Tab-separated table of C-alpha atoms in Angstrom:
chain	number	residue	atom	x	y	z
A	26	MET	CA	-73.968	-80.906	-45.762
A	27	SER	CA	-75.868	-80.712	-48.967
A	28	SER	CA	-79.036	-79.207	-50.402
A	29	ILE	CA	-80.973	-79.924	-52.824
A	30	PRO	CA	-83.313	-78.014	-55.796
A	31	PHE	CA	-86.790	-78.304	-55.411
A	32	GLY	CA	-88.643	-78.883	-58.574
A	33	LEU	CA	-92.079	-76.649	-59.004
A	34	SER	CA	-93.628	-76.097	-62.134
A	35	ARG	CA	-93.271	-72.391	-63.832
A	36	ARG	CA	-93.561	-69.989	-60.725
A	37	ASN	CA	-96.695	-68.190	-62.319
A	38	ALA	CA	-98.702	-71.145	-63.329
A	39	ILE	CA	-98.536	-72.053	-59.746
A	40	LEU	CA	-99.434	-68.848	-57.943
A	41	ALA	CA	-102.212	-68.853	-60.817
A	42	ALA	CA	-103.515	-72.205	-60.078
A	43	GLY	CA	-103.500	-71.425	-56.287
A	44	GLY	CA	-105.101	-68.039	-56.437
A	45	ALA	CA	-107.729	-69.801	-58.173
A	46	ALA	CA	-108.348	-72.721	-55.741
A	47	LEU	CA	-108.051	-70.288	-52.917
A	48	ALA	CA	-110.848	-68.242	-54.695
A	49	LEU	CA	-113.374	-71.416	-54.851
A	50	VAL	CA	-112.589	-73.177	-52.033
A	51	GLY	CA	-112.568	-70.154	-49.259
A	52	GLY	CA	-111.418	-69.895	-45.835
A	53	PRO	CA	-110.324	-73.279	-44.655
A	54	VAL	CA	-107.911	-73.208	-47.879
A	55	VAL	CA	-106.132	-69.951	-47.311
A	56	TRP	CA	-105.910	-71.376	-43.446
A	57	ARG	CA	-103.893	-74.461	-45.063
A	58	VAL	CA	-101.675	-72.928	-47.177
A	59	THR	CA	-100.915	-69.850	-45.458
A	60	ARG	CA	-100.299	-71.867	-42.000
A	61	LEU	CA	-96.674	-72.475	-40.389
A	62	PRO	CA	-94.793	-75.397	-38.437
A	63	GLU	CA	-96.204	-75.326	-34.943
A	64	THR	CA	-93.284	-77.387	-33.424
A	65	ALA	CA	-90.730	-77.689	-36.390
A	66	TYR	CA	-88.526	-74.740	-35.391
A	67	ARG	CA	-89.765	-74.592	-31.823
A	68	PRO	CA	-86.358	-76.199	-30.337
A	69	TRP	CA	-84.132	-72.800	-31.459
A	70	ALA	CA	-86.784	-70.504	-29.382
A	71	GLU	CA	-86.307	-73.566	-26.352
A	72	ALA	CA	-82.419	-73.079	-26.727
A	73	GLY	CA	-80.833	-72.221	-23.087
A	74	ARG	CA	-84.014	-72.681	-21.207
A	75	ALA	CA	-83.062	-73.060	-17.459
A	76	GLN	CA	-83.206	-76.305	-16.193
A	77	SER	CA	-82.634	-78.517	-13.408
A	78	ASP	CA	-79.367	-80.092	-15.262
A	79	VAL	CA	-76.907	-78.229	-16.946
A	80	ARG	CA	-75.885	-80.641	-19.416
A	81	LEU	CA	-79.847	-80.092	-21.120
A	82	GLU	CA	-79.364	-76.811	-21.255
A	83	VAL	CA	-75.938	-77.435	-23.018
A	84	LEU	CA	-76.995	-79.667	-25.168
A	85	SER	CA	-80.068	-77.314	-26.310
A	86	TYR	CA	-77.410	-75.826	-28.361
A	87	ALA	CA	-75.716	-78.261	-29.576
A	88	ILE	CA	-78.561	-80.191	-31.429
A	89	LEU	CA	-78.799	-76.704	-33.601
A	90	ALA	CA	-75.451	-77.964	-35.242
A	91	PRO	CA	-74.703	-77.641	-39.031
A	92	ASN	CA	-75.487	-81.500	-40.364
A	93	PRO	CA	-75.711	-83.209	-43.554
A	94	HIS	CA	-79.127	-83.557	-44.869
A	95	ASN	CA	-80.212	-82.298	-41.945
A	96	ARG	CA	-80.356	-85.940	-40.540
A	97	GLN	CA	-79.565	-84.919	-36.885
A	98	PRO	CA	-77.970	-88.571	-36.379
A	99	TRP	CA	-77.023	-87.702	-32.521
A	100	LEU	CA	-78.021	-90.300	-29.776
A	101	ILE	CA	-77.288	-88.701	-26.295
A	102	ARG	CA	-76.881	-91.070	-23.090
A	103	LEU	CA	-76.690	-89.155	-19.632
A	104	ILE	CA	-74.716	-90.919	-16.809
A	105	GLY	CA	-74.435	-89.587	-13.376
A	106	PRO	CA	-74.727	-86.129	-12.844
A	107	ASP	CA	-71.885	-84.687	-15.385
A	108	ILE	CA	-71.229	-87.098	-18.293
A	109	ALA	CA	-72.943	-87.086	-21.854
A	110	GLU	CA	-71.971	-89.940	-24.231
A	111	ILE	CA	-72.576	-89.248	-27.767
A	112	SER	CA	-73.284	-91.661	-30.562
A	113	CYS	CA	-74.794	-92.090	-33.725
A	114	ASP	CA	-78.095	-93.108	-34.970
A	115	LEU	CA	-76.852	-95.505	-37.637
A	116	GLU	CA	-80.097	-95.360	-39.377
A	117	ARG	CA	-79.742	-91.792	-39.692
A	118	ARG	CA	-76.320	-91.989	-42.009
A	119	LEU	CA	-76.335	-91.504	-46.178
A	120	PRO	CA	-74.886	-94.283	-47.372
A	121	GLU	CA	-75.224	-93.727	-50.969
A	122	THR	CA	-74.073	-89.454	-50.919
A	123	ASP	CA	-71.613	-90.405	-48.120
A	124	PRO	CA	-70.704	-93.417	-48.086
A	125	PHE	CA	-67.706	-93.577	-45.152
A	126	ASP	CA	-70.024	-91.581	-43.053
A	127	ARG	CA	-67.001	-88.726	-43.085
A	128	GLN	CA	-69.878	-85.513	-43.636
A	129	ILE	CA	-71.529	-87.127	-40.722
A	130	THR	CA	-68.916	-87.164	-38.414
A	131	ILE	CA	-68.376	-83.614	-39.385
A	132	GLY	CA	-72.078	-82.835	-38.477
A	133	PHE	CA	-70.955	-84.110	-34.991
A	134	GLY	CA	-67.769	-81.948	-34.894
A	135	ALA	CA	-69.774	-78.899	-35.061
A	136	PHE	CA	-72.354	-80.245	-32.128
A	137	ILE	CA	-69.617	-80.952	-29.938
A	138	GLU	CA	-68.392	-77.213	-30.322
A	139	LEU	CA	-71.731	-75.988	-29.910
A	140	ALA	CA	-71.483	-77.865	-26.850
A	141	ARG	CA	-68.140	-76.808	-25.580
A	142	MET	CA	-69.025	-72.982	-25.880
A	143	ALA	CA	-72.647	-73.240	-24.379
A	144	ALA	CA	-70.541	-74.944	-21.140
A	145	ALA	CA	-68.273	-72.051	-21.161
A	146	GLU	CA	-71.218	-69.797	-21.193
A	147	ARG	CA	-72.197	-71.428	-17.905
A	148	SER	CA	-68.584	-71.129	-16.451
A	149	VAL	CA	-68.295	-74.998	-17.036
A	150	ARG	CA	-65.494	-76.941	-18.987
A	151	LEU	CA	-66.620	-79.638	-21.322
A	152	ASP	CA	-63.324	-82.409	-21.284
A	153	ILE	CA	-64.012	-84.117	-24.359
A	154	THR	CA	-62.568	-87.563	-25.219
A	155	ALA	CA	-63.270	-88.117	-28.731
A	156	PHE	CA	-63.696	-91.944	-30.041
A	157	PRO	CA	-62.718	-92.998	-26.650
A	158	ASP	CA	-63.034	-97.083	-28.198
A	159	GLY	CA	-61.505	-96.569	-31.111
A	160	GLU	CA	-61.899	-94.861	-34.536
A	161	PRO	CA	-64.826	-96.743	-36.538
A	162	GLU	CA	-63.544	-97.553	-40.115
A	163	PRO	CA	-64.494	-97.854	-42.597
A	164	ARG	CA	-67.881	-96.596	-41.226
A	165	LEU	CA	-69.366	-95.481	-38.260
A	166	ASP	CA	-70.697	-98.442	-35.853
A	167	ASN	CA	-72.216	-98.140	-32.506
A	168	ARG	CA	-68.932	-97.157	-30.735
A	169	LEU	CA	-68.951	-93.789	-29.054
A	170	ILE	CA	-68.667	-90.355	-31.109
A	171	ALA	CA	-67.643	-88.538	-27.948
A	172	ARG	CA	-67.558	-88.938	-24.066
A	173	LEU	CA	-68.196	-85.265	-22.755
A	174	THR	CA	-67.821	-84.771	-18.885
A	175	PHE	CA	-68.901	-81.216	-17.234
A	176	VAL	CA	-66.873	-79.967	-14.963
A	177	LYS	CA	-67.684	-76.953	-13.347
A	178	ASP	CA	-64.978	-74.286	-13.494
A	179	THR	CA	-64.916	-70.676	-12.973
A	180	GLY	CA	-61.836	-70.179	-14.983
A	181	THR	CA	-63.109	-71.293	-17.918
A	182	ASN	CA	-63.368	-68.478	-21.064
A	183	LYS	CA	-66.286	-67.806	-22.998
A	184	ASP	CA	-66.304	-67.696	-26.624
A	185	PRO	CA	-67.610	-64.246	-28.120
A	186	LEU	CA	-69.137	-66.548	-30.858
A	187	PHE	CA	-71.221	-67.865	-29.162
A	188	THR	CA	-73.564	-64.781	-29.268
A	189	GLN	CA	-74.107	-65.461	-33.027
A	190	VAL	CA	-75.060	-69.472	-32.347
A	191	LEU	CA	-79.291	-68.936	-32.170
A	192	ASN	CA	-78.235	-66.582	-35.715
A	193	ARG	CA	-76.543	-69.161	-37.383
A	194	ARG	CA	-77.566	-70.271	-40.752
A	195	SER	CA	-76.471	-72.651	-43.674
A	196	SER	CA	-77.778	-69.546	-46.425
A	197	LYS	CA	-78.676	-71.707	-49.876
A	198	VAL	CA	-79.648	-68.308	-51.665
A	199	PRO	CA	-78.375	-66.404	-54.327
A	200	TYR	CA	-75.913	-63.798	-53.236
A	201	ASP	CA	-75.733	-59.955	-53.893
A	202	MET	CA	-73.248	-59.769	-56.442
A	203	ALA	CA	-73.048	-55.991	-56.162
A	204	ARG	CA	-71.588	-56.091	-53.202
A	205	ALA	CA	-67.864	-57.945	-53.159
A	206	VAL	CA	-66.795	-59.668	-49.968
A	207	PRO	CA	-63.251	-57.880	-49.130
A	208	ALA	CA	-60.299	-60.472	-48.369
A	209	GLU	CA	-59.992	-58.730	-44.872
A	210	GLN	CA	-63.260	-60.196	-44.013
A	211	LEU	CA	-62.268	-63.486	-45.334
A	212	GLN	CA	-59.345	-63.885	-43.395
A	213	GLN	CA	-61.255	-63.317	-40.506
A	214	VAL	CA	-63.576	-66.180	-41.405
A	215	ALA	CA	-60.623	-68.021	-41.957
A	216	ARG	CA	-58.582	-67.014	-38.850
A	217	ALA	CA	-62.267	-68.269	-36.681
A	218	ALA	CA	-60.351	-71.712	-36.942
A	219	ASP	CA	-59.145	-72.970	-33.553
A	220	ASN	CA	-59.268	-77.386	-33.735
A	221	GLY	CA	-55.803	-77.673	-36.320
A	222	THR	CA	-57.661	-77.374	-39.768
A	223	ARG	CA	-56.981	-74.859	-41.944
A	224	PHE	CA	-58.760	-72.258	-43.908
A	225	SER	CA	-58.218	-70.842	-47.585
A	226	TYR	CA	-60.205	-68.433	-49.644
A	227	THR	CA	-61.069	-66.498	-53.220
A	228	ASN	CA	-62.505	-63.760	-54.239
A	229	ALA	CA	-60.661	-63.501	-57.166
A	230	ALA	CA	-62.873	-63.696	-60.409
A	231	ASP	CA	-61.038	-66.317	-62.099
A	232	LYS	CA	-61.167	-68.887	-59.449
A	233	VAL	CA	-64.128	-68.231	-58.244
A	234	ALA	CA	-65.467	-68.782	-62.087
A	235	ALA	CA	-63.811	-72.342	-61.562
A	236	LEU	CA	-65.475	-73.160	-58.420
A	237	ASN	CA	-68.651	-72.631	-59.694
A	238	SER	CA	-68.017	-74.622	-62.728
A	239	SER	CA	-67.172	-77.300	-60.474
A	240	GLY	CA	-69.999	-76.760	-58.550
A	241	ARG	CA	-72.787	-77.338	-61.272
A	242	ASN	CA	-71.091	-80.025	-62.638
A	243	SER	CA	-70.834	-82.460	-58.960
A	244	ALA	CA	-74.360	-80.741	-58.375
A	245	THR	CA	-75.426	-82.248	-61.618
A	246	LEU	CA	-74.279	-85.442	-61.749
A	247	GLU	CA	-75.176	-85.858	-58.017
A	248	PHE	CA	-78.754	-84.829	-58.726
A	249	SER	CA	-78.479	-87.155	-61.998
A	250	THR	CA	-77.322	-90.284	-60.201
A	251	PRO	CA	-80.453	-92.388	-59.627
A	252	HIS	CA	-79.298	-93.428	-56.294
A	253	THR	CA	-77.507	-90.653	-54.613
A	254	TRP	CA	-80.762	-88.776	-55.712
A	255	MET	CA	-83.330	-90.933	-54.942
A	256	GLU	CA	-81.670	-90.418	-51.028
A	257	THR	CA	-82.672	-87.240	-51.448
A	258	VAL	CA	-86.049	-87.279	-52.559
A	259	ARG	CA	-86.974	-89.706	-49.539
A	260	LEU	CA	-85.821	-86.509	-47.226
A	261	ILE	CA	-88.135	-84.208	-48.832
A	262	ARG	CA	-90.379	-82.895	-46.596
A	263	ILE	CA	-93.150	-81.248	-48.310
A	264	GLY	CA	-95.610	-78.273	-46.040
A	265	ALA	CA	-96.176	-77.676	-42.593
A	266	THR	CA	-97.983	-80.983	-41.052
A	267	GLU	CA	-94.631	-82.959	-42.692
A	268	LEU	CA	-92.373	-80.472	-41.420
A	269	ASP	CA	-93.716	-81.122	-37.781
A	270	ARG	CA	-94.403	-85.287	-38.364
A	271	THR	CA	-90.900	-85.468	-39.500
A	272	PRO	CA	-88.585	-82.194	-38.419
A	273	ASP	CA	-85.576	-83.725	-39.857
A	274	GLY	CA	-84.307	-83.973	-43.752
A	275	VAL	CA	-84.795	-80.852	-46.296
A	276	GLY	CA	-88.209	-78.843	-45.475
A	277	LEU	CA	-90.302	-77.185	-48.060
A	278	SER	CA	-92.614	-74.742	-46.622
A	279	GLY	CA	-94.570	-71.688	-47.291
A	280	PRO	CA	-97.602	-70.229	-49.033
A	281	LEU	CA	-96.338	-71.279	-52.628
A	282	ILE	CA	-95.191	-74.922	-51.673
A	283	GLU	CA	-98.683	-75.668	-49.524
A	284	THR	CA	-100.462	-74.316	-52.745
A	285	ALA	CA	-98.763	-76.171	-54.915
A	286	LYS	CA	-99.010	-79.373	-52.828
A	287	LEU	CA	-102.889	-78.626	-53.067
A	288	THR	CA	-103.061	-78.002	-56.563
A	289	GLY	CA	-100.792	-80.916	-57.378
A	290	GLN	CA	-98.051	-79.349	-58.501
A	291	ILE	CA	-95.429	-80.894	-56.116
A	292	SER	CA	-94.774	-84.002	-54.994
A	293	ARG	CA	-92.121	-86.494	-53.658
A	294	GLU	CA	-92.948	-88.740	-57.157
A	295	GLN	CA	-92.591	-85.611	-59.307
A	296	MET	CA	-89.276	-84.942	-57.995
A	297	ALA	CA	-88.214	-88.659	-58.608
A	298	ASP	CA	-88.641	-88.759	-62.418
A	299	MET	CA	-85.914	-87.078	-63.756
A	300	SER	CA	-87.820	-86.536	-66.672
A	301	SER	CA	-91.051	-84.184	-65.143
A	302	SER	CA	-90.873	-80.512	-66.024
A	303	SER	CA	-91.000	-80.308	-62.308
A	304	TYR	CA	-87.480	-81.981	-61.373
A	305	LYS	CA	-85.660	-80.043	-64.544
A	306	VAL	CA	-86.645	-76.688	-63.808
A	307	GLY	CA	-85.620	-77.509	-60.188
A	308	LEU	CA	-82.524	-78.382	-60.876
A	309	GLU	CA	-82.159	-75.072	-63.276
A	310	ARG	CA	-82.947	-72.996	-59.938
A	311	TYR	CA	-80.698	-74.752	-58.039
A	312	LEU	CA	-77.743	-74.313	-59.897
A	313	LYS	CA	-78.476	-70.423	-60.551
A	314	ARG	CA	-77.029	-70.056	-57.148
A	315	PHE	CA	-73.519	-70.352	-58.995
A	316	ASP	CA	-74.203	-67.313	-60.908
A	317	ALA	CA	-74.680	-65.027	-57.730
A	318	THR	CA	-71.302	-66.509	-55.964
A	319	PRO	CA	-68.842	-63.544	-54.852
A	320	ALA	CA	-66.271	-66.090	-53.312
A	321	TYR	CA	-65.515	-69.252	-51.244
A	322	ILE	CA	-63.800	-70.386	-48.821
A	323	TRP	CA	-62.251	-74.204	-48.305
A	324	GLN	CA	-61.314	-76.308	-45.719
A	325	ALA	CA	-58.274	-78.926	-45.694
A	326	THR	CA	-56.839	-81.156	-43.111
A	327	GLN	CA	-53.745	-83.053	-43.757
A	328	SER	CA	-55.044	-86.557	-42.731
A	329	ASN	CA	-58.500	-87.990	-42.985
A	330	THR	CA	-58.919	-89.936	-39.725
A	331	ARG	CA	-62.293	-89.214	-37.983
A	332	ARG	CA	-59.948	-87.155	-35.145
A	333	ASP	CA	-59.941	-84.990	-38.433
A	334	GLN	CA	-63.479	-84.986	-39.409
A	335	ILE	CA	-64.408	-83.761	-35.685
A	336	SER	CA	-62.241	-81.335	-35.521
A	337	THR	CA	-63.660	-79.951	-39.009
A	338	GLY	CA	-66.727	-79.807	-37.485
A	339	ARG	CA	-65.477	-78.203	-34.548
A	340	ASP	CA	-63.920	-75.760	-36.869
A	341	TRP	CA	-66.219	-75.178	-39.882
A	342	VAL	CA	-69.501	-73.733	-37.621
A	343	ARG	CA	-67.132	-71.534	-36.027
A	344	ALA	CA	-66.095	-69.867	-39.246
A	345	ASN	CA	-70.075	-70.088	-40.246
A	346	LEU	CA	-70.296	-68.325	-36.838
A	347	LYS	CA	-67.982	-65.853	-37.681
A	348	ALA	CA	-69.196	-65.420	-41.350
A	349	THR	CA	-72.672	-64.666	-39.511
A	350	GLU	CA	-70.746	-61.891	-37.372
A	351	LEU	CA	-69.416	-59.677	-40.137
A	352	GLY	CA	-72.839	-59.856	-41.812
A	353	LEU	CA	-71.516	-62.700	-44.485
A	354	SER	CA	-73.774	-65.692	-45.595
A	355	LEU	CA	-72.115	-69.482	-45.952
A	356	ASN	CA	-73.339	-72.526	-47.946
A	357	PRO	CA	-71.526	-75.492	-48.094
A	358	VAL	CA	-71.212	-76.969	-51.393
A	359	SER	CA	-70.362	-80.687	-50.906
A	360	GLN	CA	-71.011	-82.778	-53.540
A	361	ALA	CA	-67.817	-82.602	-55.311
A	362	LEU	CA	-66.110	-83.873	-51.584
A	363	GLN	CA	-68.277	-86.538	-51.963
A	364	GLU	CA	-66.553	-90.010	-52.342
A	365	PHE	CA	-69.594	-91.978	-54.228
A	366	LYS	CA	-67.829	-94.408	-57.259
A	367	GLU	CA	-69.259	-91.818	-60.230
A	368	MET	CA	-67.854	-88.657	-58.400
A	369	ALA	CA	-64.394	-89.718	-58.808
A	370	ASP	CA	-63.064	-87.924	-61.198
A	371	LEU	CA	-64.863	-84.523	-59.862
A	372	PHE	CA	-63.308	-85.094	-56.918
A	373	LYS	CA	-59.813	-85.685	-58.068
A	374	ASN	CA	-60.220	-82.282	-60.023
A	375	LEU	CA	-61.194	-80.379	-57.246
A	376	HIS	CA	-58.591	-81.611	-55.414
A	377	ALA	CA	-55.720	-80.420	-57.789
A	378	SER	CA	-57.384	-76.879	-58.357
A	379	LEU	CA	-57.378	-76.020	-54.687
A	380	GLY	CA	-53.671	-77.433	-54.511
A	381	VAL	CA	-54.037	-80.609	-52.415
A	382	ASN	CA	-52.611	-83.478	-53.709
A	383	THR	CA	-54.845	-86.638	-52.596
A	384	GLY	CA	-55.072	-89.862	-53.052
A	385	GLY	CA	-58.079	-89.871	-51.108
A	386	GLY	CA	-56.431	-92.399	-48.056
A	387	VAL	CA	-57.457	-91.592	-44.599
A	388	GLN	CA	-53.465	-90.957	-43.633
A	389	GLU	CA	-53.623	-88.360	-46.939
A	390	PRO	CA	-54.327	-85.008	-46.887
A	391	ARG	CA	-57.680	-83.871	-48.247
A	392	VAL	CA	-60.475	-80.906	-48.698
A	393	GLN	CA	-62.935	-81.570	-46.196
A	394	MET	CA	-65.494	-78.540	-46.761
A	395	LEU	CA	-65.987	-76.107	-49.223
A	396	GLY	CA	-68.647	-73.313	-49.048
A	397	ARG	CA	-69.718	-70.138	-51.433
A	398	ILE	CA	-69.507	-67.015	-49.024
A	399	GLY	CA	-70.978	-63.339	-49.573
A	400	TYR	CA	-73.554	-61.384	-48.458
A	401	GLY	CA	-77.191	-62.913	-48.488
A	402	PRO	CA	-80.677	-62.473	-47.590
A	403	VAL	CA	-81.815	-63.365	-43.760
A	404	VAL	CA	-83.408	-67.146	-43.933
A	405	LYS	CA	-85.315	-69.231	-41.780
A	406	ALA	CA	-83.938	-71.332	-39.080
A	407	THR	CA	-83.407	-75.191	-40.225
A	408	HIS	CA	-86.473	-77.315	-38.719
A	409	ARG	CA	-85.124	-79.507	-35.425
A	410	TRP	CA	-86.336	-82.704	-33.448
A	411	PRO	CA	-86.896	-81.790	-29.806
A	412	LEU	CA	-83.795	-82.577	-27.123
A	413	ASP	CA	-85.936	-84.974	-25.394
A	414	SER	CA	-86.269	-87.006	-28.570
A	415	LYS	CA	-82.390	-88.181	-28.397
A	416	LEU	CA	-81.906	-88.415	-24.786
A	417	THR	CA	-81.932	-91.243	-23.034
A	418	ARG	CA	-80.076	-91.846	-19.023
A	419	GLY	CA	-78.110	-94.727	-18.239
């Protein structure tokens, strides 16, 4: 669930160049740089729309789940009147930054939890069978992630966190350092976990500073390692047209981006070039968010099985929803938790600093998620593929 810097040459230069271009070419270009994506965000508006099949109503919320690099790897097969089988689109994994598909699996956990909550709103109990054909290791394969059975049950309790599903964001922005995050609120976020994982937190200045340092170092390593950085570059979508055409990956949009694209100031080729000013300025801007982080939360499990990873995703999205309810912003900081070989030392150091003794094995404890948390501005939703594009019928 990592995020990226986006490289632009100096902001004022871009604005000046864009302004000059607009003055010269007029109306059609003004429309081009100011228009918004037309379809990329539509699934957020269509979530919960009445359907003849309650499964479609429920799954329209599930597809809004947070997931790494916004890959949206879910494939959904509807069977009979009451079953949905969930599997992984293996082409949507992240082999460079997520070589064992741990982060991808966590995303499926978030998907399942949102489905459970949406079903409860409709007095439907969701019976969840995770990995009915066994847990795939060391990577995911064609076996099912989960089988979901929809059972009408008027005794099913609604989840109060569901009211925040359409408001939830992963807020990858600087936070307000003038507002401390009270320990009581961090505790409330931690207590939102309901699936056996454990959250810890800190707002102590020295511990936050140490985690900021870890974040900077691990992000710099991921973004400066060619094979991991190029995995991200290939998933960048620049401008409204690209977002509408391919509503996954990491989206860059808005008048500044459209103007920069029009005037040749931003492209995937420039981002791929680590010697370019575009790349360097983008990395610097990304790292500055660690200067505006008042607190952290992290999530650990006693082992690292596929079921642990599913539970992690279920509880992570719950924590995200609780943070939203409290007016807090949450941003995953995933780099130092990744398992590609160049990250090994930073992975070990982060675990040691958080008091989790791990050798990285399946049956050993580990930190699954780490997140910046604080008060930040409202950010827009993330683009999504429509539900129909993920469906098949048995």
